[in-house]
């Protein structure tokens, strides 16, 4: 294939419009503009990798841009194998699969982090990986059926919204295993492993830090859809601010959420960034100088509003959720005070590893501060915004939560 043709095809790929066919890992590969597509090998445009090790966040390697991804794909179609570097584990017959919610795998949040966990399993464990990206809730059933038809040994579904579709697929295919991120069932399902997080614990620390760093005495938060996996962040954040007020005799206000009434600001979805931007502007107009959006890709709207406010001379800051936003949303890193992190990538890889080794269990995994399943990210460039005294207090609060001396409560906390 000529270079000019390759470049033209790469350009088409970047707009998600190409149609290519070939055989990879024994399965047909077709990519076209549609709500559902399977990507053997798990290649995505511009995936970022952030890993949490021993309580600290490190920048991982960044995958190639869309053009490079297209080039590798098309070269494969031309019969030329790309240079894979050092040899990894021998490919096994085991197929690990993952289905996103409507936020997509490039949401710079929980879908992306979970996807990177499956990529890591592919690299470290030698499995074959398949993925299906949902563009709308109506894609869930189709994508899950596609994973079953593709022969997936384990299918990981990402997000609360996939709860019903995952249950239906699991009950129809009792010989297959499933895991669902951020959701658990009141009545356990034999072939579904819930992976959930007590994010209120880490959000409590973020709220305490935000209260200490606020110059206006007002901090804000808002959610996407009013779901337990969203409000649990807001509950923890709220309580952390109140803890700071009690310890310091202050009266920092939380705008956008009232834990007692469970009432607050929500966009109603995880897609409309303009709505997130407007809500953030409303919070800023009410005096908030630190904002924590709990809304997946809608958080980018909050970042945009804060960037505009900073450009206008305001001292404002952003708190990200799910992943370390300093790494996964670097366009906002100069605003990033910290992030409330769920270590989804490692959990996904561990679930795959256990299943591959015949150790599957439907017992829920609950990520906590104690098992390092949740954490707050470093303060990075804004380290000086948090007083040294506050940092020591955060360490002490974390130790008390881990020991059980301090219990952070939320109606949305997962059952342990």
Short mmCIF file of C-alpha atoms in Angstrom, two decimals:
data_model
loop_
_atom_site.label_atom_id
_atom_site.label_comp_id
_atom_site.label_asym_id
_atom_site.label_seq_id
_atom_site.Cartn_x
_atom_site.Cartn_y
_atom_site.Cartn_z
CA UNK A 1 0.00 0.00 0.00
CA UNK A 2 1.43 3.42 -0.96
CA UNK A 3 2.22 6.13 1.56
CA UNK A 4 -0.30 8.57 0.06
CA UNK A 5 -3.06 5.98 0.24
CA UNK A 6 -2.08 5.18 3.80
CA UNK A 7 -2.28 8.83 4.78
CA UNK A 8 -5.70 9.19 3.17
CA UNK A 9 -6.92 6.12 5.02
CA UNK A 10 -5.45 7.38 8.30
CA UNK A 11 -7.32 10.65 7.89
CA UNK A 12 -10.55 8.74 7.39
CA UNK A 13 -9.81 6.64 10.48
CA UNK A 14 -9.46 9.74 12.64
CA UNK A 15 -13.04 10.64 11.74
CA UNK A 16 -14.23 7.07 12.45
CA UNK A 17 -15.37 6.57 8.86
CA UNK A 18 -13.22 3.85 7.41
CA UNK A 19 -14.30 0.34 6.57
CA UNK A 20 -11.54 -2.22 6.78
CA UNK A 21 -11.68 -5.98 6.84
CA UNK A 22 -9.14 -8.51 7.82
CA UNK A 23 -8.58 -11.41 10.16
CA UNK A 24 -6.94 -10.89 13.53
CA UNK A 25 -6.84 -13.46 16.33
CA UNK A 26 -9.19 -15.60 14.28
CA UNK A 27 -11.99 -13.01 14.21
CA UNK A 28 -13.26 -10.76 11.45
CA UNK A 29 -12.51 -7.09 11.97
CA UNK A 30 -14.90 -4.44 10.70
CA UNK A 31 -14.78 -0.76 11.56
CA UNK A 32 -17.32 1.72 10.27
CA UNK A 33 -19.32 4.65 11.48
CA UNK A 34 -21.82 3.03 13.80
CA UNK A 35 -22.92 2.94 17.40
CA UNK A 36 -21.37 -0.48 17.95
CA UNK A 37 -17.92 -1.63 16.94
CA UNK A 38 -15.52 -4.28 18.08
CA UNK A 39 -11.82 -3.56 18.25
CA UNK A 40 -9.74 -6.72 18.58
CA UNK A 41 -6.48 -5.77 20.26
CA UNK A 42 -8.20 -2.87 22.00
CA UNK A 43 -6.78 0.02 19.97
CA UNK A 44 -8.34 3.42 20.67
CA UNK A 45 -7.47 6.94 19.68
CA UNK A 46 -5.26 8.65 22.22
CA UNK A 47 -5.77 6.36 25.22
CA UNK A 48 -4.02 7.64 28.33
CA UNK A 49 -2.77 5.43 31.08
CA UNK A 50 -2.62 6.45 34.71
CA UNK A 51 -1.60 3.94 37.35
CA UNK A 52 -1.85 4.16 41.09
CA UNK A 53 0.95 2.48 42.96
CA UNK A 54 1.32 2.56 46.73
CA UNK A 55 -0.91 5.57 47.03
CA UNK A 56 0.78 7.70 44.38
CA UNK A 57 -0.18 8.37 40.79
CA UNK A 58 2.36 7.97 38.02
CA UNK A 59 2.11 8.89 34.39
CA UNK A 60 2.03 5.82 32.17
CA UNK A 61 2.87 5.61 28.55
CA UNK A 62 0.57 7.37 26.05
CA UNK A 63 -0.66 5.40 23.09
CA UNK A 64 -0.29 6.72 19.56
CA UNK A 65 -2.51 9.29 17.92
CA UNK A 66 -5.37 8.24 15.64
CA UNK A 67 -3.19 8.39 12.55
CA UNK A 68 -0.69 5.98 14.03
CA UNK A 69 -3.52 3.68 15.09
CA UNK A 70 -4.87 3.67 11.55
CA UNK A 71 -1.45 2.99 10.12
CA UNK A 72 -0.97 -0.05 12.32
CA UNK A 73 -4.42 -1.34 11.40
CA UNK A 74 -3.98 -0.82 7.69
CA UNK A 75 -0.50 -2.30 7.67
CA UNK A 76 -2.02 -5.37 9.27
CA UNK A 77 -4.49 -5.46 6.38
CA UNK A 78 -1.57 -5.27 3.96
CA UNK A 79 -0.03 -8.33 5.58
CA UNK A 80 2.79 -6.45 7.35
CA UNK A 81 3.12 -7.14 11.07
CA UNK A 82 3.93 -4.08 13.20
CA UNK A 83 7.02 -4.17 15.39
CA UNK A 84 5.77 -5.25 18.80
CA UNK A 85 9.04 -4.69 20.65
CA UNK A 86 10.01 -7.17 23.35
CA UNK A 87 8.09 -10.42 23.33
CA UNK A 88 5.21 -10.63 25.80
CA UNK A 89 3.28 -13.65 27.06
CA UNK A 90 2.18 -16.16 24.42
CA UNK A 91 -1.36 -15.45 23.24
CA UNK A 92 -3.86 -17.77 24.88
CA UNK A 93 -7.30 -18.88 23.79
CA UNK A 94 -8.79 -16.87 26.64
CA UNK A 95 -10.86 -13.89 25.46
CA UNK A 96 -11.43 -10.95 27.78
CA UNK A 97 -14.01 -8.39 26.68
CA UNK A 98 -15.27 -5.01 27.81
CA UNK A 99 -18.36 -2.92 27.06
CA UNK A 100 -18.51 0.81 27.82
CA UNK A 101 -21.48 2.86 28.86
CA UNK A 102 -22.55 5.77 26.67
CA UNK A 103 -19.58 7.88 27.81
CA UNK A 104 -17.23 5.87 25.60
CA UNK A 105 -13.70 4.65 26.22
CA UNK A 106 -12.11 8.07 25.74
CA UNK A 107 -14.10 9.76 28.53
CA UNK A 108 -10.93 10.57 30.53
CA UNK A 109 -12.74 8.91 33.42
CA UNK A 110 -14.05 5.51 34.55
CA UNK A 111 -14.68 3.97 31.11
CA UNK A 112 -11.16 4.81 30.02
CA UNK A 113 -9.56 3.57 33.24
CA UNK A 114 -11.45 0.27 33.02
CA UNK A 115 -10.51 -0.10 29.35
CA UNK A 116 -6.85 0.42 30.22
CA UNK A 117 -7.15 -2.38 32.77
CA UNK A 118 -8.27 -4.76 30.02
CA UNK A 119 -5.43 -3.53 27.80
CA UNK A 120 -3.03 -4.26 30.64
CA UNK A 121 -4.47 -7.76 31.00
CA UNK A 122 -3.93 -8.31 27.28
CA UNK A 123 -0.30 -7.25 27.59
CA UNK A 124 0.56 -8.92 30.90
CA UNK A 125 -1.53 -12.09 30.69
CA UNK A 126 -1.40 -12.79 26.97
CA UNK A 127 -5.16 -12.85 26.53
CA UNK A 128 -7.11 -11.85 23.45
CA UNK A 129 -9.06 -8.63 24.01
CA UNK A 130 -12.29 -7.44 22.43
CA UNK A 131 -14.25 -4.28 23.15
CA UNK A 132 -17.59 -2.68 22.30
CA UNK A 133 -18.14 1.03 22.77
CA UNK A 134 -21.71 2.13 23.47
CA UNK A 135 -22.88 5.43 22.02
CA UNK A 136 -26.31 5.26 23.66
CA UNK A 137 -28.08 3.17 26.29
CA UNK A 138 -29.91 1.35 23.51
CA UNK A 139 -26.57 -0.18 22.46
CA UNK A 140 -26.04 -2.11 25.70
CA UNK A 141 -28.00 -5.26 24.83
CA UNK A 142 -26.59 -5.41 21.30
CA UNK A 143 -23.03 -4.98 22.53
CA UNK A 144 -23.37 -7.63 25.22
CA UNK A 145 -24.90 -10.10 22.77
CA UNK A 146 -22.00 -9.37 20.44
CA UNK A 147 -19.49 -10.18 23.16
CA UNK A 148 -21.20 -13.48 23.89
CA UNK A 149 -21.25 -14.35 20.18
CA UNK A 150 -17.55 -13.50 19.97
CA UNK A 151 -16.81 -16.24 22.50
CA UNK A 152 -15.74 -14.01 25.39
CA UNK A 153 -14.80 -15.94 28.52
CA UNK A 154 -15.31 -12.88 30.70
CA UNK A 155 -17.11 -9.67 29.77
CA UNK A 156 -16.59 -6.56 31.88
CA UNK A 157 -19.35 -3.95 31.70
CA UNK A 158 -18.65 -0.42 32.87
CA UNK A 159 -21.13 1.53 34.90
CA UNK A 160 -24.38 1.53 36.81
CA UNK A 161 -26.39 2.04 33.63
CA UNK A 162 -25.43 -1.43 32.36
CA UNK A 163 -26.90 -3.17 35.41
CA UNK A 164 -30.08 -4.50 33.78
CA UNK A 165 -28.44 -5.44 30.48
CA UNK A 166 -25.62 -7.29 32.26
CA UNK A 167 -28.09 -9.21 34.41
CA UNK A 168 -30.12 -10.24 31.36
CA UNK A 169 -27.05 -11.38 29.43
CA UNK A 170 -25.69 -13.31 32.41
CA UNK A 171 -28.96 -15.11 33.04
CA UNK A 172 -29.21 -16.12 29.37
CA UNK A 173 -25.59 -17.30 29.24
CA UNK A 174 -24.88 -19.07 32.50
CA UNK A 175 -21.74 -20.68 31.06
CA UNK A 176 -20.13 -17.25 30.62
CA UNK A 177 -18.65 -14.99 33.29
CA UNK A 178 -19.31 -11.28 33.70
CA UNK A 179 -18.05 -8.46 35.91
CA UNK A 180 -19.70 -5.08 36.30
CA UNK A 181 -17.97 -1.90 37.42
CA UNK A 182 -19.75 0.43 39.85
CA UNK A 183 -22.83 -1.71 40.41
CA UNK A 184 -23.94 -4.57 42.63
CA UNK A 185 -27.14 -6.60 42.79
CA UNK A 186 -29.37 -6.98 45.82
CA UNK A 187 -29.66 -10.65 44.92
CA UNK A 188 -26.22 -11.88 43.78
CA UNK A 189 -25.97 -13.51 40.36
CA UNK A 190 -23.83 -16.64 40.21
CA UNK A 191 -21.83 -15.63 37.13
CA UNK A 192 -21.51 -11.86 37.74
CA UNK A 193 -18.81 -10.27 39.90
CA UNK A 194 -19.58 -6.72 41.09
CA UNK A 195 -16.63 -4.31 41.33
CA UNK A 196 -17.62 -1.35 43.49
CA UNK A 197 -15.89 1.46 45.36
CA UNK A 198 -16.44 3.25 48.65
CA UNK A 199 -15.50 6.56 47.08
CA UNK A 200 -17.03 8.52 49.95
CA UNK A 201 -13.82 7.78 51.88
CA UNK A 202 -11.52 9.43 49.34
CA UNK A 203 -14.02 12.21 48.55
CA UNK A 204 -14.06 13.06 52.27
CA UNK A 205 -10.35 13.81 52.08
CA UNK A 206 -10.87 15.86 48.91
CA UNK A 207 -13.60 17.89 50.61
CA UNK A 208 -11.35 18.60 53.58
CA UNK A 209 -8.53 19.70 51.25
CA UNK A 210 -10.90 21.86 49.20
CA UNK A 211 -12.20 23.63 52.29
CA UNK A 212 -8.66 24.41 53.40
CA UNK A 213 -7.68 25.75 49.95
CA UNK A 214 -10.78 27.86 49.30
CA UNK A 215 -10.24 31.62 49.36
CA UNK A 216 -13.93 32.52 49.13
CA UNK A 217 -15.19 30.09 51.76
CA UNK A 218 -17.43 28.41 49.19
CA UNK A 219 -16.85 25.21 47.21
CA UNK A 220 -19.14 23.57 44.68
CA UNK A 221 -20.05 20.19 43.26
CA UNK A 222 -22.57 18.79 40.80
CA UNK A 223 -23.42 15.42 39.30
CA UNK A 224 -24.35 13.92 35.97
CA UNK A 225 -27.27 11.59 36.63
CA UNK A 226 -28.51 11.24 40.20
CA UNK A 227 -27.23 7.70 40.78
CA UNK A 228 -25.71 6.15 43.92
CA UNK A 229 -22.32 5.96 42.20
CA UNK A 230 -22.50 9.75 41.73
CA UNK A 231 -24.01 10.89 45.03
CA UNK A 232 -21.51 8.83 47.02
CA UNK A 233 -18.78 11.23 45.86
CA UNK A 234 -20.92 14.24 46.77
CA UNK A 235 -21.75 12.85 50.21
CA UNK A 236 -18.10 12.25 51.06
CA UNK A 237 -17.07 15.66 49.72
CA UNK A 238 -19.79 17.37 51.76
CA UNK A 239 -18.78 15.59 54.96
CA UNK A 240 -15.11 16.41 54.41
CA UNK A 241 -15.93 20.12 54.22
CA UNK A 242 -18.01 19.87 57.41
CA UNK A 243 -15.14 18.07 59.15
CA UNK A 244 -12.80 20.93 58.23
CA UNK A 245 -15.32 23.47 59.54
CA UNK A 246 -15.63 21.61 62.83
CA UNK A 247 -11.86 21.24 63.26
CA UNK A 248 -11.06 24.86 62.39
CA UNK A 249 -14.12 26.73 63.56
CA UNK A 250 -14.85 27.79 59.98
CA UNK A 251 -18.03 27.95 57.92
CA UNK A 252 -17.01 26.93 54.39
CA UNK A 253 -20.17 26.34 52.37
CA UNK A 254 -20.89 23.54 49.89
CA UNK A 255 -22.92 24.76 46.92
CA UNK A 256 -24.62 22.22 44.66
CA UNK A 257 -25.29 19.44 47.16
CA UNK A 258 -27.07 19.00 50.50
CA UNK A 259 -26.34 15.62 52.01
CA UNK A 260 -29.22 15.79 54.50
CA UNK A 261 -31.88 16.32 51.84
CA UNK A 262 -29.98 14.49 49.07
CA UNK A 263 -30.79 17.43 46.83
CA UNK A 264 -28.44 19.22 44.48
CA UNK A 265 -27.35 20.13 40.97
CA UNK A 266 -27.34 17.54 38.16
CA UNK A 267 -27.01 17.76 34.40
CA UNK A 268 -29.26 14.73 33.86
CA UNK A 269 -26.74 12.92 31.65
CA UNK A 270 -23.04 12.23 31.17
CA UNK A 271 -22.69 13.77 27.71
CA UNK A 272 -23.77 17.42 27.58
CA UNK A 273 -20.62 19.38 28.32
CA UNK A 274 -22.35 22.71 27.66
CA UNK A 275 -24.74 21.98 30.51
CA UNK A 276 -21.81 21.16 32.78
CA UNK A 277 -20.18 24.42 31.77
CA UNK A 278 -23.31 26.41 32.59
CA UNK A 279 -23.79 24.74 35.98
CA UNK A 280 -20.16 25.47 36.81
CA UNK A 281 -20.63 29.13 35.85
CA UNK A 282 -23.65 29.22 38.16
CA UNK A 283 -21.56 27.82 41.01
CA UNK A 284 -18.84 30.39 40.35
CA UNK A 285 -21.44 33.18 40.27
CA UNK A 286 -22.56 32.04 43.73
CA UNK A 287 -19.01 32.41 45.02
CA UNK A 288 -17.51 28.94 44.71
CA UNK A 289 -13.82 28.93 43.79
CA UNK A 290 -13.30 25.14 43.75
CA UNK A 291 -15.61 22.80 41.83
CA UNK A 292 -15.85 18.99 41.78
CA UNK A 293 -17.94 17.67 38.85
CA UNK A 294 -19.06 14.04 39.20
CA UNK A 295 -20.26 13.61 35.66
CA UNK A 296 -17.81 11.73 33.46
CA UNK A 297 -17.16 13.60 30.18
CA UNK A 298 -19.42 16.45 31.37
CA UNK A 299 -16.54 17.33 33.68
CA UNK A 300 -14.82 18.79 30.63
CA UNK A 301 -17.52 21.46 30.57
CA UNK A 302 -16.62 22.35 34.14
CA UNK A 303 -12.98 22.54 33.15
CA UNK A 304 -13.82 24.88 30.27
CA UNK A 305 -15.77 27.22 32.55
CA UNK A 306 -12.95 27.27 35.10
CA UNK A 307 -10.36 27.98 32.40
CA UNK A 308 -12.39 30.97 31.27
CA UNK A 309 -12.72 32.17 34.86
CA UNK A 310 -8.99 31.85 35.42
CA UNK A 311 -8.27 33.74 32.21
CA UNK A 312 -10.50 36.50 33.58
CA UNK A 313 -8.31 36.73 36.66
CA UNK A 314 -10.17 34.51 39.11
CA UNK A 315 -8.32 32.11 41.42
CA UNK A 316 -10.29 28.92 40.75
CA UNK A 317 -9.54 25.21 41.02
CA UNK A 318 -10.90 21.88 39.80
CA UNK A 319 -11.24 18.49 41.48
CA UNK A 320 -11.53 15.53 39.07
CA UNK A 321 -13.05 12.12 39.79
CA UNK A 322 -12.44 8.47 38.88
CA UNK A 323 -8.91 9.00 37.49
CA UNK A 324 -6.09 11.44 38.20
CA UNK A 325 -7.27 14.32 36.04
CA UNK A 326 -3.81 15.87 36.03
CA UNK A 327 -2.77 12.92 33.86
CA UNK A 328 -5.96 11.99 32.02
CA UNK A 329 -7.25 15.52 31.39
CA UNK A 330 -3.97 17.45 31.07
CA UNK A 331 -5.67 20.38 29.37
CA UNK A 332 -6.90 21.33 32.85
CA UNK A 333 -3.80 20.42 34.85
CA UNK A 334 -3.08 24.03 35.85
CA UNK A 335 -6.49 24.04 37.57
CA UNK A 336 -6.27 20.57 39.14
CA UNK A 337 -6.17 20.66 42.94
CA UNK A 338 -6.55 16.88 43.29
CA UNK A 339 -8.70 13.97 42.09
CA UNK A 340 -10.82 11.33 43.78
CA UNK A 341 -9.41 8.18 42.20
CA UNK A 342 -10.96 4.75 41.76
CA UNK A 343 -8.30 2.21 40.85
CA UNK A 344 -10.39 0.54 38.16
CA UNK A 345 -7.57 -0.51 35.85
CA UNK A 346 -5.92 -2.77 38.42
CA UNK A 347 -9.27 -4.19 39.54
CA UNK A 348 -10.19 -5.13 35.97
CA UNK A 349 -6.86 -6.83 35.36
CA UNK A 350 -7.16 -8.73 38.66
CA UNK A 351 -10.67 -9.96 37.83
CA UNK A 352 -9.46 -11.17 34.42
CA UNK A 353 -6.42 -12.88 35.95
CA UNK A 354 -8.52 -14.67 38.56
CA UNK A 355 -11.03 -15.85 35.95
CA UNK A 356 -8.30 -17.03 33.59
CA UNK A 357 -6.79 -19.05 36.46
CA UNK A 358 -10.13 -20.63 37.35
CA UNK A 359 -10.65 -18.50 40.46
CA UNK A 360 -13.79 -16.61 39.43
CA UNK A 361 -16.05 -15.57 42.29
CA UNK A 362 -19.28 -13.60 42.35
CA UNK A 363 -18.27 -12.04 45.68
CA UNK A 364 -18.16 -8.26 45.33
CA UNK A 365 -14.82 -6.46 45.28
CA UNK A 366 -15.10 -3.25 47.32
CA UNK A 367 -12.36 -0.68 46.77
CA UNK A 368 -11.45 1.28 49.91
CA UNK A 369 -8.64 3.42 51.27
CA UNK A 370 -7.45 0.35 53.19
CA UNK A 371 -6.96 -1.84 50.10
CA UNK A 372 -5.89 1.15 47.95
CA UNK A 373 -8.90 0.76 45.71
CA UNK A 374 -9.64 4.47 46.21
CA UNK A 375 -7.39 7.44 46.94
CA UNK A 376 -6.89 11.13 46.40
CA UNK A 377 -4.30 12.05 43.82
CA UNK A 378 -1.28 14.25 44.57
CA UNK A 379 -1.76 18.01 44.47
CA UNK A 380 0.78 18.20 41.65
CA UNK A 381 1.35 21.81 40.48
CA UNK A 382 -1.01 23.20 43.14
CA UNK A 383 0.80 21.59 46.05
CA UNK A 384 1.50 25.00 47.57
CA UNK A 385 -2.24 25.76 47.65
CA UNK A 386 -2.70 23.22 50.45
CA UNK A 387 -1.11 24.19 53.78
CA UNK A 388 1.43 21.79 55.30
CA UNK A 389 -0.78 21.54 58.37
CA UNK A 390 -3.67 20.36 56.20
CA UNK A 391 -1.50 17.70 54.56
CA UNK A 392 -0.61 16.29 57.98
CA UNK A 393 -4.27 16.33 58.95
CA UNK A 394 -5.19 14.50 55.76
CA UNK A 395 -2.66 11.78 56.57
CA UNK A 396 -4.16 11.42 60.04
CA UNK A 397 -7.72 11.34 58.71
CA UNK A 398 -6.78 8.68 56.17
CA UNK A 399 -5.19 6.56 58.92
CA UNK A 400 -8.33 6.89 61.05
CA UNK A 401 -10.55 5.83 58.14
CA UNK A 402 -8.32 2.84 57.37
CA UNK A 403 -8.29 1.75 61.02
CA UNK A 404 -12.04 2.15 61.38
CA UNK A 405 -11.75 4.88 63.99
CA UNK A 406 -13.43 7.28 61.56
CA UNK A 407 -16.37 5.97 59.55
CA UNK A 408 -17.40 7.93 56.47
CA UNK A 409 -21.05 7.22 55.81
CA UNK A 410 -23.17 7.55 52.70
CA UNK A 411 -26.51 6.03 51.84
CA UNK A 412 -24.82 4.98 48.60
CA UNK A 413 -21.86 3.21 50.22
CA UNK A 414 -21.47 -0.39 48.97
CA UNK A 415 -22.08 -3.24 51.35
CA UNK A 416 -18.83 -4.76 52.58
#
